[in-house]
PDB file of C-alpha atoms in Angstrom:
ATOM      1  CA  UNK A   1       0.000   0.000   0.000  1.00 62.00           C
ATOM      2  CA  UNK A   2       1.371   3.196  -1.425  1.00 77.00           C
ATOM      3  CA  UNK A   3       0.842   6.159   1.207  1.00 93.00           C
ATOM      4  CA  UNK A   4       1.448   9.412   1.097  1.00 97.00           C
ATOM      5  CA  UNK A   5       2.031  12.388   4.104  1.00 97.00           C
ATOM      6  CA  UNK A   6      -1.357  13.904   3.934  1.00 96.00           C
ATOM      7  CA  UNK A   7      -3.285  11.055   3.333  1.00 96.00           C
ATOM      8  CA  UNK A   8      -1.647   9.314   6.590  1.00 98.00           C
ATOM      9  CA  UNK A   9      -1.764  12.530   8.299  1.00 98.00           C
ATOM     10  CA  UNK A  10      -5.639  12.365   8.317  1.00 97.00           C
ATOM     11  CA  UNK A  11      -5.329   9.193   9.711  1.00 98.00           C
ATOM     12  CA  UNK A  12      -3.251  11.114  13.616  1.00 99.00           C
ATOM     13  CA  UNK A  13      -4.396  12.390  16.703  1.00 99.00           C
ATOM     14  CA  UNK A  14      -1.891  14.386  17.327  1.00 98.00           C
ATOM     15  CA  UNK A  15      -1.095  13.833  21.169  1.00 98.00           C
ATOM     16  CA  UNK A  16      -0.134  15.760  24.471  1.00 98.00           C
ATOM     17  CA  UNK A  17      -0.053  13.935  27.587  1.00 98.00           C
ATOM     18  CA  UNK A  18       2.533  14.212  29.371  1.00 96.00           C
ATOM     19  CA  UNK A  19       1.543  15.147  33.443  1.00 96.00           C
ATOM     20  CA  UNK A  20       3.762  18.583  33.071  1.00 98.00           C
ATOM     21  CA  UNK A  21       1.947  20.130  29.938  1.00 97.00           C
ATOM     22  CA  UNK A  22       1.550  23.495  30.485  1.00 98.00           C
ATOM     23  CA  UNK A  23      -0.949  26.098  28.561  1.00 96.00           C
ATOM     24  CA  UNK A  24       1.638  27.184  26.106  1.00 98.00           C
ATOM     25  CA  UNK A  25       2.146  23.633  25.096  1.00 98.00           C
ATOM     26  CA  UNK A  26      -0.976  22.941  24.243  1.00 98.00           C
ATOM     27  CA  UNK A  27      -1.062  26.166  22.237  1.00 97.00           C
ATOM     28  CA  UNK A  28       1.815  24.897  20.323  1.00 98.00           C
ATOM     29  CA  UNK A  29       0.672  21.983  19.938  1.00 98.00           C
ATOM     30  CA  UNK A  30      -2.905  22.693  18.441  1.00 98.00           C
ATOM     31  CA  UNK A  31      -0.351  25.114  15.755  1.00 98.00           C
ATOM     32  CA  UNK A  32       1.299  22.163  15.339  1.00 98.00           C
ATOM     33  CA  UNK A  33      -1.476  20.503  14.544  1.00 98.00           C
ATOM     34  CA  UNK A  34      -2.810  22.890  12.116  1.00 98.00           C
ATOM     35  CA  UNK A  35       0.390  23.579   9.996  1.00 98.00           C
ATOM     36  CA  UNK A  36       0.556  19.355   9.994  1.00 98.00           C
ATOM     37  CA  UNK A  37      -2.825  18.839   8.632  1.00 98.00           C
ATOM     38  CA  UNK A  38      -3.409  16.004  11.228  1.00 98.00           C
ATOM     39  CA  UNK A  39      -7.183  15.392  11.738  1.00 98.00           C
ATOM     40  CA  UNK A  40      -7.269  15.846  15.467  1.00 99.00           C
ATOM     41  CA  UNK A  41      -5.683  16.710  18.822  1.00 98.00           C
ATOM     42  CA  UNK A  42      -5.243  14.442  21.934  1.00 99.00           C
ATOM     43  CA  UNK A  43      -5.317  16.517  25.255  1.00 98.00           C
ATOM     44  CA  UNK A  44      -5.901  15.722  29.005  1.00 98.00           C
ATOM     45  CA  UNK A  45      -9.231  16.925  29.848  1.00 97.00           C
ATOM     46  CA  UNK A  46      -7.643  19.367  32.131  1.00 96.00           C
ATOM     47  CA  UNK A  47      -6.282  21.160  29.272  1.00 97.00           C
ATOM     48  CA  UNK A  48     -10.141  21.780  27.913  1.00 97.00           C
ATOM     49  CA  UNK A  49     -11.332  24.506  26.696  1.00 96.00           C
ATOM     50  CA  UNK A  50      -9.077  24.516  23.668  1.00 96.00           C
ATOM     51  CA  UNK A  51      -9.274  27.555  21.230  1.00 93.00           C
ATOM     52  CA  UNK A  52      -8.250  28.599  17.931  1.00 93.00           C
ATOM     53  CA  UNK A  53      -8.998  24.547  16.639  1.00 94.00           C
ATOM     54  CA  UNK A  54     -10.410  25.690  13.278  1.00 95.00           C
ATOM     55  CA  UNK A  55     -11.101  22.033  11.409  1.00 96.00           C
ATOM     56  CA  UNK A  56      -9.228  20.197  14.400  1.00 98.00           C
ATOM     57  CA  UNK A  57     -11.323  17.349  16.299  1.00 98.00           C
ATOM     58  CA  UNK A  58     -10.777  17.918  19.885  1.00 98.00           C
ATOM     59  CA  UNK A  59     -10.024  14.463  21.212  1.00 98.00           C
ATOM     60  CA  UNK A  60      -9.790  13.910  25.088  1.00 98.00           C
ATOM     61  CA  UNK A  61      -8.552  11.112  27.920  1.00 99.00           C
ATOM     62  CA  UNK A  62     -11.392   9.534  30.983  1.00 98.00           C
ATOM     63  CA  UNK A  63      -9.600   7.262  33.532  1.00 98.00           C
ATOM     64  CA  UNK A  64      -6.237   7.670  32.402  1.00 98.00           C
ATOM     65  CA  UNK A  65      -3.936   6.428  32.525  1.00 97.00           C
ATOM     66  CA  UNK A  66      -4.500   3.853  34.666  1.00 96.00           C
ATOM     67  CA  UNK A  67      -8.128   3.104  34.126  1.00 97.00           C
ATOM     68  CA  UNK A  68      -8.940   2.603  37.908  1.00 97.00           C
ATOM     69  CA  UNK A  69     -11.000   5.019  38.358  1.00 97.00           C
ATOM     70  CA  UNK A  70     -14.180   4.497  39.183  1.00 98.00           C
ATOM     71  CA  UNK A  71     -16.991   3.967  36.307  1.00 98.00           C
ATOM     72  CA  UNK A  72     -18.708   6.741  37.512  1.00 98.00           C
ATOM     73  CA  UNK A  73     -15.614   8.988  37.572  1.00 98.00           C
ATOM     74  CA  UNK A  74     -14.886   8.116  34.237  1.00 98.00           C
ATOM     75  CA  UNK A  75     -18.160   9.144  32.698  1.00 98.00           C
ATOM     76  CA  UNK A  76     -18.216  12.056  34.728  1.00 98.00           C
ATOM     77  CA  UNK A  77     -15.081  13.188  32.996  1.00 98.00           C
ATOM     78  CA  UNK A  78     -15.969  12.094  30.015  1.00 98.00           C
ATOM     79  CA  UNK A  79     -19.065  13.994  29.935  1.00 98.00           C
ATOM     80  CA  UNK A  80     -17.906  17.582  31.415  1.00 98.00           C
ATOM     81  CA  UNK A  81     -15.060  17.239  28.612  1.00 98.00           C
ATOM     82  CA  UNK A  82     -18.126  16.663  25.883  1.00 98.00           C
ATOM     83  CA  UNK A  83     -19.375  19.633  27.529  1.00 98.00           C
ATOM     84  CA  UNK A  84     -16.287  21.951  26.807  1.00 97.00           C
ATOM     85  CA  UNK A  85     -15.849  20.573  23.524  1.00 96.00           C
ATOM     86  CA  UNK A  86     -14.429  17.678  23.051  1.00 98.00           C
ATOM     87  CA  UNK A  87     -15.950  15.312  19.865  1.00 98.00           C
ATOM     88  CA  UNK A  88     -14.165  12.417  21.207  1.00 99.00           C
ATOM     89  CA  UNK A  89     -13.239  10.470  24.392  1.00 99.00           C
ATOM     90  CA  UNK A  90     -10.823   8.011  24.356  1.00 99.00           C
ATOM     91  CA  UNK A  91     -11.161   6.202  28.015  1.00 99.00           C
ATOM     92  CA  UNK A  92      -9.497   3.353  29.533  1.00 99.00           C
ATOM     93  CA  UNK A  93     -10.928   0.319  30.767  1.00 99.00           C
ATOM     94  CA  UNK A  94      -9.520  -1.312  33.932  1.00 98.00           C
ATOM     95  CA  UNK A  95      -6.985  -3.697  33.156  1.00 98.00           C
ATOM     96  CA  UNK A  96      -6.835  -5.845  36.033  1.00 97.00           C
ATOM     97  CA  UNK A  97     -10.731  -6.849  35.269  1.00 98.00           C
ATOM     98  CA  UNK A  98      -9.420  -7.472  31.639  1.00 98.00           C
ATOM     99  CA  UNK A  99      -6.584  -9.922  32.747  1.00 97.00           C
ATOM    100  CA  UNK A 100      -8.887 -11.593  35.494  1.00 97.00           C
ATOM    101  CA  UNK A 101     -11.278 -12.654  33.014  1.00 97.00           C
ATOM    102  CA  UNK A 102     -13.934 -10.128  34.065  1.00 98.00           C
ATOM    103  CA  UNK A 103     -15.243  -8.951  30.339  1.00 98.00           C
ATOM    104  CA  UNK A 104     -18.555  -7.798  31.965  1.00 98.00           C
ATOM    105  CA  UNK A 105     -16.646  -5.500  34.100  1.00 98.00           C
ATOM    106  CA  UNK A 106     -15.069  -3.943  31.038  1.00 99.00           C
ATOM    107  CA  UNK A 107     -18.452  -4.018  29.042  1.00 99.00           C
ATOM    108  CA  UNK A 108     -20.170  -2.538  32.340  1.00 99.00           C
ATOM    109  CA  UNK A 109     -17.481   0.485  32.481  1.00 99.00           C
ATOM    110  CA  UNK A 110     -17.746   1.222  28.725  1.00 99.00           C
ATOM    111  CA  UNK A 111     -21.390   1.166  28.764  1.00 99.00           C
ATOM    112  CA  UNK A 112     -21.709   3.833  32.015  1.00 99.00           C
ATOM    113  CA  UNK A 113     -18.504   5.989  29.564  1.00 99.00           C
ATOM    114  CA  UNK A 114     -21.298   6.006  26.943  1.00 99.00           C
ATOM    115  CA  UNK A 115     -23.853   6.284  28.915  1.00 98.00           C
ATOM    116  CA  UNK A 116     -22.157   9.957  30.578  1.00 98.00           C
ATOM    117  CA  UNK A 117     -20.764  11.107  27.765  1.00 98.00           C
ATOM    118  CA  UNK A 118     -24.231  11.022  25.163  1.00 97.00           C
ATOM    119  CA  UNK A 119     -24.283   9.889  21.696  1.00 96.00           C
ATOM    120  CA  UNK A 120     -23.017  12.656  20.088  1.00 96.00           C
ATOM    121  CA  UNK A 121     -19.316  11.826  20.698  1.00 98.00           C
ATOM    122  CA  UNK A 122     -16.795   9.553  19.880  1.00 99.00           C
ATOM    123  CA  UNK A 123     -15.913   6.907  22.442  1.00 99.00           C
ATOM    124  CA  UNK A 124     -12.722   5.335  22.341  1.00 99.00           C
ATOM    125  CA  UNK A 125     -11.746   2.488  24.161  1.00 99.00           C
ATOM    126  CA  UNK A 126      -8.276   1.945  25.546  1.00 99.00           C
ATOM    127  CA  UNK A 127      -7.531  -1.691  26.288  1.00 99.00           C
ATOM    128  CA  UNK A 128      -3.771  -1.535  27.150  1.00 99.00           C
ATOM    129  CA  UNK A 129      -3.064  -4.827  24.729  1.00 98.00           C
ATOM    130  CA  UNK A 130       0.526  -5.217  25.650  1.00 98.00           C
ATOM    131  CA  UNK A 131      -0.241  -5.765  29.321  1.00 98.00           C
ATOM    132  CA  UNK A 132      -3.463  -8.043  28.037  1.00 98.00           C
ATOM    133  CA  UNK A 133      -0.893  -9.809  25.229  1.00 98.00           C
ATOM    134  CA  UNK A 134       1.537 -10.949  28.441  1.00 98.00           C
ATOM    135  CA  UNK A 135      -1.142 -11.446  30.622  1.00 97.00           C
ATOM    136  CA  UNK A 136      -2.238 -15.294  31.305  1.00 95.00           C
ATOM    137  CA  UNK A 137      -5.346 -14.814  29.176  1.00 93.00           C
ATOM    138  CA  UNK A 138      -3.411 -13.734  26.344  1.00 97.00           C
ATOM    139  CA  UNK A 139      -4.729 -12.987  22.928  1.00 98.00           C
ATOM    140  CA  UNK A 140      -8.308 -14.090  24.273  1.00 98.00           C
ATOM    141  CA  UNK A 141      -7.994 -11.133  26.257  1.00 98.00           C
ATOM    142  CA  UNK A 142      -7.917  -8.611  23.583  1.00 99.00           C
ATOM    143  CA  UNK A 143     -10.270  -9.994  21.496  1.00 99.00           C
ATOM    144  CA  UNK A 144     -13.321 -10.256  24.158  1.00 99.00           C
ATOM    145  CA  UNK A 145     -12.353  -6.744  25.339  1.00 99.00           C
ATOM    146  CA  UNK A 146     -12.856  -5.202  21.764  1.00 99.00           C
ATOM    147  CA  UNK A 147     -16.348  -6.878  21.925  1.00 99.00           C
ATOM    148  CA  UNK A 148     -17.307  -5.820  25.040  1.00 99.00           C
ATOM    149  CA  UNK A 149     -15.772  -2.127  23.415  1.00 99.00           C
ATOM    150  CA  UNK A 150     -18.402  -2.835  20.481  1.00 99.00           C
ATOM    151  CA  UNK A 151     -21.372  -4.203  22.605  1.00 99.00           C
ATOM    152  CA  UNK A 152     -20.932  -1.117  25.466  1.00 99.00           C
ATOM    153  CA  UNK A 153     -21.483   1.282  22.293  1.00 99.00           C
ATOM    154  CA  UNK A 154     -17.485   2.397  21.418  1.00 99.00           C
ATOM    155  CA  UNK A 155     -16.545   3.573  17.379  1.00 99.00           C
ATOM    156  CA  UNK A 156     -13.073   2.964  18.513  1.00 99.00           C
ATOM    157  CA  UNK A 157     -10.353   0.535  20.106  1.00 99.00           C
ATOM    158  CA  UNK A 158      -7.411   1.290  20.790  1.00 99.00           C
ATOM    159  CA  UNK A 159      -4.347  -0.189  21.617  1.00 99.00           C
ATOM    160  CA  UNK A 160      -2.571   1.444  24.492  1.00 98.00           C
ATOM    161  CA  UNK A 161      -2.043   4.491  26.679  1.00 98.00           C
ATOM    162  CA  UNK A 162       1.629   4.445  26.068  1.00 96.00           C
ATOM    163  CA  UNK A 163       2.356   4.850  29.393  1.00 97.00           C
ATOM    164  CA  UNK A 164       1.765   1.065  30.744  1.00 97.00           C
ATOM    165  CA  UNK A 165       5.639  -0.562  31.117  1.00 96.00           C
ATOM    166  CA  UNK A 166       4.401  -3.293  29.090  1.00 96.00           C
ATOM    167  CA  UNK A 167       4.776  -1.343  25.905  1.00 96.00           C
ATOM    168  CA  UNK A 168       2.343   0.215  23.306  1.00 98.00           C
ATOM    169  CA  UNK A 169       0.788  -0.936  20.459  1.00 98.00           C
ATOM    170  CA  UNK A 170       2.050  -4.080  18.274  1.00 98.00           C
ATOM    171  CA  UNK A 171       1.224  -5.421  14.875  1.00 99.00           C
ATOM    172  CA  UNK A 172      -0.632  -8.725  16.053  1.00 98.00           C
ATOM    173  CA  UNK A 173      -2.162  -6.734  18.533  1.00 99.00           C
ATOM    174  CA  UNK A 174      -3.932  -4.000  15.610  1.00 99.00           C
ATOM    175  CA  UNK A 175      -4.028  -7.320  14.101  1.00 99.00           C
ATOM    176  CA  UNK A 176      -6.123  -9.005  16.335  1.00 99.00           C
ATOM    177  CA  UNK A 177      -8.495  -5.716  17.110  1.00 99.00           C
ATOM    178  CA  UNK A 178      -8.730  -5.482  13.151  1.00 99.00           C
ATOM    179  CA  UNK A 179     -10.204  -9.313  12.872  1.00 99.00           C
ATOM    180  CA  UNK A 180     -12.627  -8.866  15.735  1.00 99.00           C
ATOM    181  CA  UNK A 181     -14.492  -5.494  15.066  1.00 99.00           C
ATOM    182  CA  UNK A 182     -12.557  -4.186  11.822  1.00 97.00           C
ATOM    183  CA  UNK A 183     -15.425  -2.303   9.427  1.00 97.00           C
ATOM    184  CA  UNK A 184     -17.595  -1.483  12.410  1.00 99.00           C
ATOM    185  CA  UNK A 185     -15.647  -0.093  14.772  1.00 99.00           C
ATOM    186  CA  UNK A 186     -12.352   2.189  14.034  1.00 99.00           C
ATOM    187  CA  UNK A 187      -8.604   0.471  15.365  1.00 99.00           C
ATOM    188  CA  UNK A 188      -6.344   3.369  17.043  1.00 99.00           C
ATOM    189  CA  UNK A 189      -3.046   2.325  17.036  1.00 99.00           C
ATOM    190  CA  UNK A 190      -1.173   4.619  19.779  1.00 98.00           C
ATOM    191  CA  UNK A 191       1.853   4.225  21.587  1.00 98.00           C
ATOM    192  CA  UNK A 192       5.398   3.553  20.584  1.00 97.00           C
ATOM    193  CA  UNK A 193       4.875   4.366  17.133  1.00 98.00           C
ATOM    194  CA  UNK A 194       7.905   7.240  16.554  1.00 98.00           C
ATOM    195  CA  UNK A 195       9.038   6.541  12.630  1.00 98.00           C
ATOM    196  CA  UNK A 196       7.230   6.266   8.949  1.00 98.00           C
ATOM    197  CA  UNK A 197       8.025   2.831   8.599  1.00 97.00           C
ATOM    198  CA  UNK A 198       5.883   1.734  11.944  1.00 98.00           C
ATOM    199  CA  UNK A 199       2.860   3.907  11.389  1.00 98.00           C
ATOM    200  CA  UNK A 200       2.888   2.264   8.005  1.00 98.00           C
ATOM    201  CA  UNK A 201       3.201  -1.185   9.642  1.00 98.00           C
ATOM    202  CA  UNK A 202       0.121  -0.448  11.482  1.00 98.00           C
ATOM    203  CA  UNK A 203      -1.954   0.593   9.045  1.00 98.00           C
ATOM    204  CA  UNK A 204      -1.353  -2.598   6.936  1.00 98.00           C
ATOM    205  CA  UNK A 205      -2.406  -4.574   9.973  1.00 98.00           C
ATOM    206  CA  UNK A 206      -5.732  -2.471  10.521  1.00 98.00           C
ATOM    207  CA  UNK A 207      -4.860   0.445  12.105  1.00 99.00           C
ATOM    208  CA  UNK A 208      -7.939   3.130  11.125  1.00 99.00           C
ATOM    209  CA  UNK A 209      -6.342   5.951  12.956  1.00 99.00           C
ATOM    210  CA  UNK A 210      -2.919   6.387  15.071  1.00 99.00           C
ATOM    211  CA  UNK A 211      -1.703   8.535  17.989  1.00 99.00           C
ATOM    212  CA  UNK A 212       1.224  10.195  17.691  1.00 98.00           C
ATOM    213  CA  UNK A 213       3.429  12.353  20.018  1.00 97.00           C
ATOM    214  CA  UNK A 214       6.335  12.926  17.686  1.00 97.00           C
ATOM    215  CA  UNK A 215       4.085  13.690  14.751  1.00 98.00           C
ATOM    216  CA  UNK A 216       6.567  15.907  12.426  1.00 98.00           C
ATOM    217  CA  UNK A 217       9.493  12.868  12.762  1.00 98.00           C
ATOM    218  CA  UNK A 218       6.650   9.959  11.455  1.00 98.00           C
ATOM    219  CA  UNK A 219       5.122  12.389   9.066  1.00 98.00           C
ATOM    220  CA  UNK A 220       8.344  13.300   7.149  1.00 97.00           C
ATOM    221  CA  UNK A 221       8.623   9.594   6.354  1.00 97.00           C
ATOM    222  CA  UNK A 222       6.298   9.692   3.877  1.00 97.00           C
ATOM    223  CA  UNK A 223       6.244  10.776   0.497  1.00 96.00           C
ATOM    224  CA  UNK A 224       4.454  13.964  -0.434  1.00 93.00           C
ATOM    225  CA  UNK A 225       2.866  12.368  -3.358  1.00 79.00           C
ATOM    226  CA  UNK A 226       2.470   9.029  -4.795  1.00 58.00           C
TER     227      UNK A 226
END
């Protein structure tokens, strides 16, 4: 598959997450954003209100990154940050249920996330696959969590936070999200993903949409034009 810069550029959030953001950054990095021609912004939803977005989807975190917040917490945030704007929440499920077995804990926290947050928005679902890839349930684990993700009323699942020491995302994990909900619910790919040749790996696998922090570096590894 031939790709080019803007075509894959279209395909980032274009992400700030770090704990020690500051104001300024986030002004930067919506400029960034802009002048990259990246379809949307990743912020925490302390960051929101965001201004001077123009065409930029406003993307935002619930329960991260550790997704043990409460369910109730979660939608809460997830809501208020609909509220100031935001057109899409990616939240995180709670990992230990995942790697227990517990899929109806996972489906019951995604469905309360929806529940908060309305129809209007986006819902992403974060199911940390490199922690549920080395877990004991394995590969079983990521699959049943994207269908409790599609079931509890998500568009999206997504690979990682990219701040779990287990790593980010992997090609057999976008693989494995691709097989089980592919062409009804989006793949994010996010975390770890820092050069062309990556971003493009995902894609091939599945990957609908990626996450990137160092945007400019993965960007410049495509062509301009096919």
């Amino acid at each position: 598959m031939e790709l080019t810069r803007d075509a894959v550029a279209r395909l980032v959030d274009h992400t700030l997450l770090k704990p020690e953001a500051t104001d300024a950054d986030v002004r930067e990095l919506v400029t960034e954003a802009t002048e990259l021609g990246v379809l949307a912004v990743c912020v925490s939803p302390s960051m929101l209100p965001l201004r001077n977005t123009g065409d930029l989807v406003v993307a935002v975190v619930a329960g991260f990154p550790s997704g043990k917040h409460h369910s109730l917490i979660k939608g809460s945030e997830a809501r208020l940050a609909v509220q100031q704007g935001a057109a899409e929440v990616d939240m995180v499920i709670d990992v230990g249920a995942a790697v227990a077995g517990d899929f109806n804990a996972v489906l019951a926290d995604v469905i309360t996330v929806r529940e908060a947050m309305g129809d209007t928005a986006v819902l992403k679902v974060i199911i940390e696959s490199a922690a549920l890839l080395a877990s004991p349930q394995g590969e079983t684990a990521v699959v049943e969590c994207c269908r409790a993700a599609e079931r509890g009323g998500a568009n999206f699942v997504k690979t990682s936070t990219g701040f779990h020491p287990a790593g980010g995302a992997s090609v057999r994990a976008v693989e494995l999200m691709a097989e089980t909900v592919g062409g009804r619910l989006g793949v994010k790919a996010s975390g770890g993903i820092r050069d062309a040749d990556t971003a493009h790996a995902m894609i091939e696998a599945g990957a609908t949409r990626l996450g990137l922090s160092g945007t400019r570096a993965v960007l410049d590894g495509f062509p301009v034009s096919s």
